[in-house]
Coordinates of C-alpha atoms in Angstrom, one line a residue:
X293 CA 96.5 71.4 98.2
X294 CA 98.0 71.8 94.5
X295 CA 96.5 75.0 93.5
X296 CA 97.7 76.9 90.3
X297 CA 97.9 80.7 89.8
X298 CA 97.2 82.6 86.8
X299 CA 98.2 86.0 87.7
X300 CA 99.6 89.7 85.8
X301 CA 103.2 89.7 85.6
X302 CA 103.2 93.3 87.6
X303 CA 102.7 91.1 90.9
X304 CA 105.6 88.8 89.8
X305 CA 107.9 89.3 92.7
X306 CA 105.4 89.7 94.8
X307 CA 103.3 86.7 93.6
X308 CA 107.0 84.5 93.5
X309 CA 107.6 85.6 97.5
X310 CA 104.2 84.4 98.7
X311 CA 104.2 80.6 96.4
X312 CA 107.6 80.5 97.8
X313 CA 105.9 80.8 101.5
X314 CA 102.9 78.9 101.0
X315 CA 102.3 75.7 102.7
X316 CA 100.8 74.6 99.2
X317 CA 102.0 73.6 96.0
X318 CA 101.3 76.5 93.5
X319 CA 101.9 76.5 90.1
X320 CA 102.2 79.4 88.6
X321 CA 101.7 81.0 85.5
X322 CA 102.3 84.7 84.7
X323 CA 100.2 86.7 81.5
X324 CA 101.5 90.1 80.0
X325 CA 100.7 93.2 81.6
X326 CA 99.8 94.5 78.0
X327 CA 96.0 92.5 78.5
X328 CA 95.0 95.7 80.3
X329 CA 95.3 97.8 77.2
X330 CA 93.3 95.6 75.1
X331 CA 89.8 96.6 77.0
X332 CA 87.6 94.8 79.2
X333 CA 85.9 91.8 77.2
X334 CA 89.1 90.9 75.3
X335 CA 90.9 90.6 78.1
X336 CA 88.6 88.3 79.8
X337 CA 88.6 86.4 76.7
X338 CA 92.5 86.1 77.5
X339 CA 92.2 85.0 81.0
X340 CA 89.7 82.4 80.2
X341 CA 92.1 81.0 77.8
X342 CA 94.4 80.4 80.4
X343 CA 91.7 79.2 82.6
X344 CA 90.2 76.5 79.8
X345 CA 93.6 75.5 79.1
X346 CA 94.2 74.5 82.8
X347 CA 93.7 70.3 82.8
X348 CA 90.9 69.1 84.7
X349 CA 91.3 66.9 88.1
X350 CA 95.0 68.2 88.9
X351 CA 94.1 71.6 90.8
X352 CA 91.7 72.2 94.2
X353 CA 91.5 75.4 92.7
X354 CA 92.5 78.3 90.3
X355 CA 94.2 81.2 91.7
X356 CA 93.6 84.5 90.1
X357 CA 96.2 87.2 90.7
X358 CA 94.2 90.4 89.5
X359 CA 91.9 92.7 90.6
X360 CA 88.5 92.8 88.8
X361 CA 90.8 95.7 86.5
X362 CA 88.5 97.6 84.8
X363 CA 86.1 94.6 84.2
X364 CA 89.0 92.4 82.4
X365 CA 87.8 89.7 85.1
X366 CA 83.9 90.2 84.6
X367 CA 82.3 87.1 82.9
X368 CA 85.4 85.0 83.8
X369 CA 83.6 81.3 84.2
X370 CA 84.9 78.3 86.3
X371 CA 85.1 75.2 84.0
X372 CA 85.7 72.1 86.1
X373 CA 87.7 73.8 88.9
X374 CA 87.0 76.5 90.8
X375 CA 88.2 80.0 90.5
X376 CA 89.3 81.8 93.5
X377 CA 89.6 85.9 92.9
X378 CA 90.1 88.7 95.3
X379 CA 87.7 91.2 96.1
X380 CA 89.6 94.4 94.8
X381 CA 89.4 97.1 92.1
X382 CA 93.1 96.4 90.8
X383 CA 96.4 95.7 91.7
X384 CA 97.4 98.5 94.0
X385 CA 94.5 97.5 96.4
X386 CA 96.5 93.9 96.5
X387 CA 99.9 95.5 96.7
X388 CA 98.3 97.8 99.6
X389 CA 97.0 94.6 101.4
X390 CA 93.3 95.8 101.5
X391 CA 90.6 97.6 100.0
X392 CA 89.9 100.1 102.9
X393 CA 93.4 100.9 103.2
X394 CA 93.6 101.9 99.7
X395 CA 90.0 103.6 99.4
X396 CA 91.5 105.8 102.8
X397 CA 94.7 106.6 100.9
X398 CA 92.8 107.4 97.3
X399 CA 90.7 109.6 99.1
X400 CA 93.1 111.3 101.1
X401 CA 95.4 111.3 97.4
X402 CA 92.9 111.9 94.6
X403 CA 95.7 112.9 92.4
X404 CA 97.9 110.1 93.1
X405 CA 99.8 107.9 90.5
X406 CA 101.2 104.9 91.7
X407 CA 104.2 102.3 91.0
X408 CA 105.8 99.3 92.1
X409 CA 108.3 97.0 90.9
X410 CA 106.0 95.4 88.8
X411 CA 105.3 98.8 86.9
X412 CA 108.4 100.2 86.0
X413 CA 110.6 96.8 85.4
X414 CA 107.4 94.9 83.2
X415 CA 107.3 98.1 81.3
X416 CA 105.7 101.6 82.4
X417 CA 102.7 101.3 79.4
X418 CA 100.7 99.2 78.6
X419 CA 101.7 98.3 75.0
X420 CA 103.2 95.2 75.0
X421 CA 101.2 93.1 73.6
X422 CA 101.2 95.8 70.6
X423 CA 105.1 96.8 69.9
X424 CA 104.4 98.6 66.9
X425 CA 101.8 101.3 68.7
X426 CA 103.0 104.3 70.5
X427 CA 103.7 103.4 73.9
X428 CA 103.2 106.2 76.9
X429 CA 106.6 105.4 78.0
X430 CA 108.9 106.7 75.1
X431 CA 110.7 109.8 75.4
X432 CA 110.5 112.7 74.1
X433 CA 113.6 112.4 71.7
X434 CA 112.3 108.9 70.3
X435 CA 109.4 110.3 69.6
X436 CA 111.4 113.0 67.2
X437 CA 113.6 111.0 65.9
X438 CA 110.6 108.3 64.4
X439 CA 108.2 110.4 63.5
X440 CA 110.0 113.8 62.5
X441 CA 109.9 117.1 64.9
X442 CA 106.7 118.7 64.5
X443 CA 105.4 115.5 64.4
X444 CA 107.1 113.9 67.3
X445 CA 106.6 116.9 69.6
X446 CA 103.1 116.9 69.0
X447 CA 102.5 112.7 69.7
X448 CA 104.8 113.2 72.5
X449 CA 102.5 116.1 74.3
X450 CA 99.5 114.0 73.6
X451 CA 101.0 111.0 75.1
X452 CA 101.7 112.7 78.1
X453 CA 98.8 115.1 78.6
X454 CA 97.7 112.4 81.3
X455 CA 100.2 113.9 83.7
X456 CA 98.2 117.5 84.1
X457 CA 95.9 114.9 85.9
X458 CA 98.4 114.1 88.8
X459 CA 100.2 115.8 91.3
X460 CA 102.0 112.7 93.2
X461 CA 104.3 109.7 92.5
X462 CA 104.0 107.1 95.4
X463 CA 105.8 104.1 95.0
X464 CA 104.7 101.4 96.7
X465 CA 107.4 99.3 98.8
X466 CA 106.7 95.9 99.4
X467 CA 110.4 95.1 100.5
X468 CA 111.1 93.1 97.5
X469 CA 112.8 95.9 95.5
X470 CA 116.3 94.6 95.9
X471 CA 118.4 97.4 96.2
X472 CA 117.3 100.9 95.9
X473 CA 117.3 101.4 91.7
X474 CA 113.3 101.4 91.5
X475 CA 112.8 103.7 93.9
X476 CA 115.3 105.9 92.0
X477 CA 113.6 105.2 89.4
X478 CA 110.0 106.4 90.2
X479 CA 111.7 109.5 92.2
X480 CA 113.1 110.3 88.6
X481 CA 109.8 110.0 87.1
X482 CA 108.0 112.0 89.6
X483 CA 110.4 114.9 88.9
X484 CA 110.0 114.9 85.2
X485 CA 106.7 115.4 85.8
X486 CA 106.9 117.8 88.5
X487 CA 104.8 115.8 90.9
X488 CA 105.6 115.3 94.6
X489 CA 107.5 111.7 95.3
X490 CA 106.3 109.6 98.0
X491 CA 107.3 106.4 99.4
X492 CA 104.1 103.5 101.1
X493 CA 104.6 100.9 102.9
X494 CA 103.2 98.1 101.2
X495 CA 101.4 94.8 102.5
X496 CA 101.4 91.8 101.0
X497 CA 98.7 89.9 103.5
X498 CA 95.7 89.4 101.2
X499 CA 98.1 88.1 98.5
X500 CA 99.4 85.9 100.8
X501 CA 96.0 84.6 102.0
X502 CA 95.2 83.7 98.5
X503 CA 97.8 81.5 98.2
X504 CA 97.5 79.9 101.2
X505 CA 94.0 79.0 101.3
X506 CA 92.5 81.7 103.5
X507 CA 89.5 82.7 101.4
X508 CA 87.3 84.6 103.6
X509 CA 84.1 85.7 101.7
X510 CA 84.8 89.4 102.9
X511 CA 88.1 89.1 100.7
X512 CA 87.8 86.5 98.0
X513 CA 85.1 85.4 95.9
X514 CA 85.2 81.3 95.1
X515 CA 83.2 80.3 91.6
X516 CA 82.3 76.4 91.4
X517 CA 82.3 75.0 88.2
X518 CA 79.5 76.2 85.7
X519 CA 79.6 79.5 87.8
X520 CA 80.8 82.7 86.7
X521 CA 82.6 85.6 88.2
X522 CA 81.0 89.3 87.6
X523 CA 81.3 93.0 88.5
X524 CA 78.9 93.5 91.8
X525 CA 79.3 97.2 91.5
X526 CA 79.1 97.4 95.1
X527 CA 81.5 97.5 98.0
X528 CA 81.9 93.5 97.6
X529 CA 83.6 94.6 94.2
X530 CA 82.7 91.0 92.8
X531 CA 80.6 88.3 92.9
X532 CA 79.3 84.9 91.6
X533 CA 76.4 84.4 89.0
X534 CA 75.1 80.7 87.8

């Protein structure tokens, strides 16, 4: 089969590895991680644009390297080519290999903050499409230089307030880290925030099944031409609507 993959760049390394091992020809297109910063409907509109510019009659399916991602895939419509989406809430579940494993870990570690290679090298914040706005990953010194002592400190405190909600940073290892740099960076972030640091083995089997064409109904939703993907608000995560 010839397949088209449209994926969030946070999964760049993992998707490239999966496609390199796929028995099929997979053409890749990565979209900026900052799409998440736009919110559900604007994000879906941007992904829809990528789907709509895919030429007709070339591919047997368009694969989506996403989860539901805060309803950012809700309403996505297949035009002339079927769409295939994992039944995942987000990329963390994809990197862990299953919804069940993700749910179990989440319940046992409710204060965990997640990192992976993509979440580090593609920018820690969700500001890549809005470079003139305040990024969550700017250090205090940078904020002070840009906004002055008092304003800089105030803005830094507001932008880092989220840290109080977490007590652990979990780095998901997929075997594609290419050295210890990513792990060291994640560990340093955990120390800076006063969080426990944990390394968790990832599992790329779910992503590989996506690009291998192994689309079991329990793991994937397939929307045919004229159908759309919708949030199901149940254990299946997403569903198909006419």
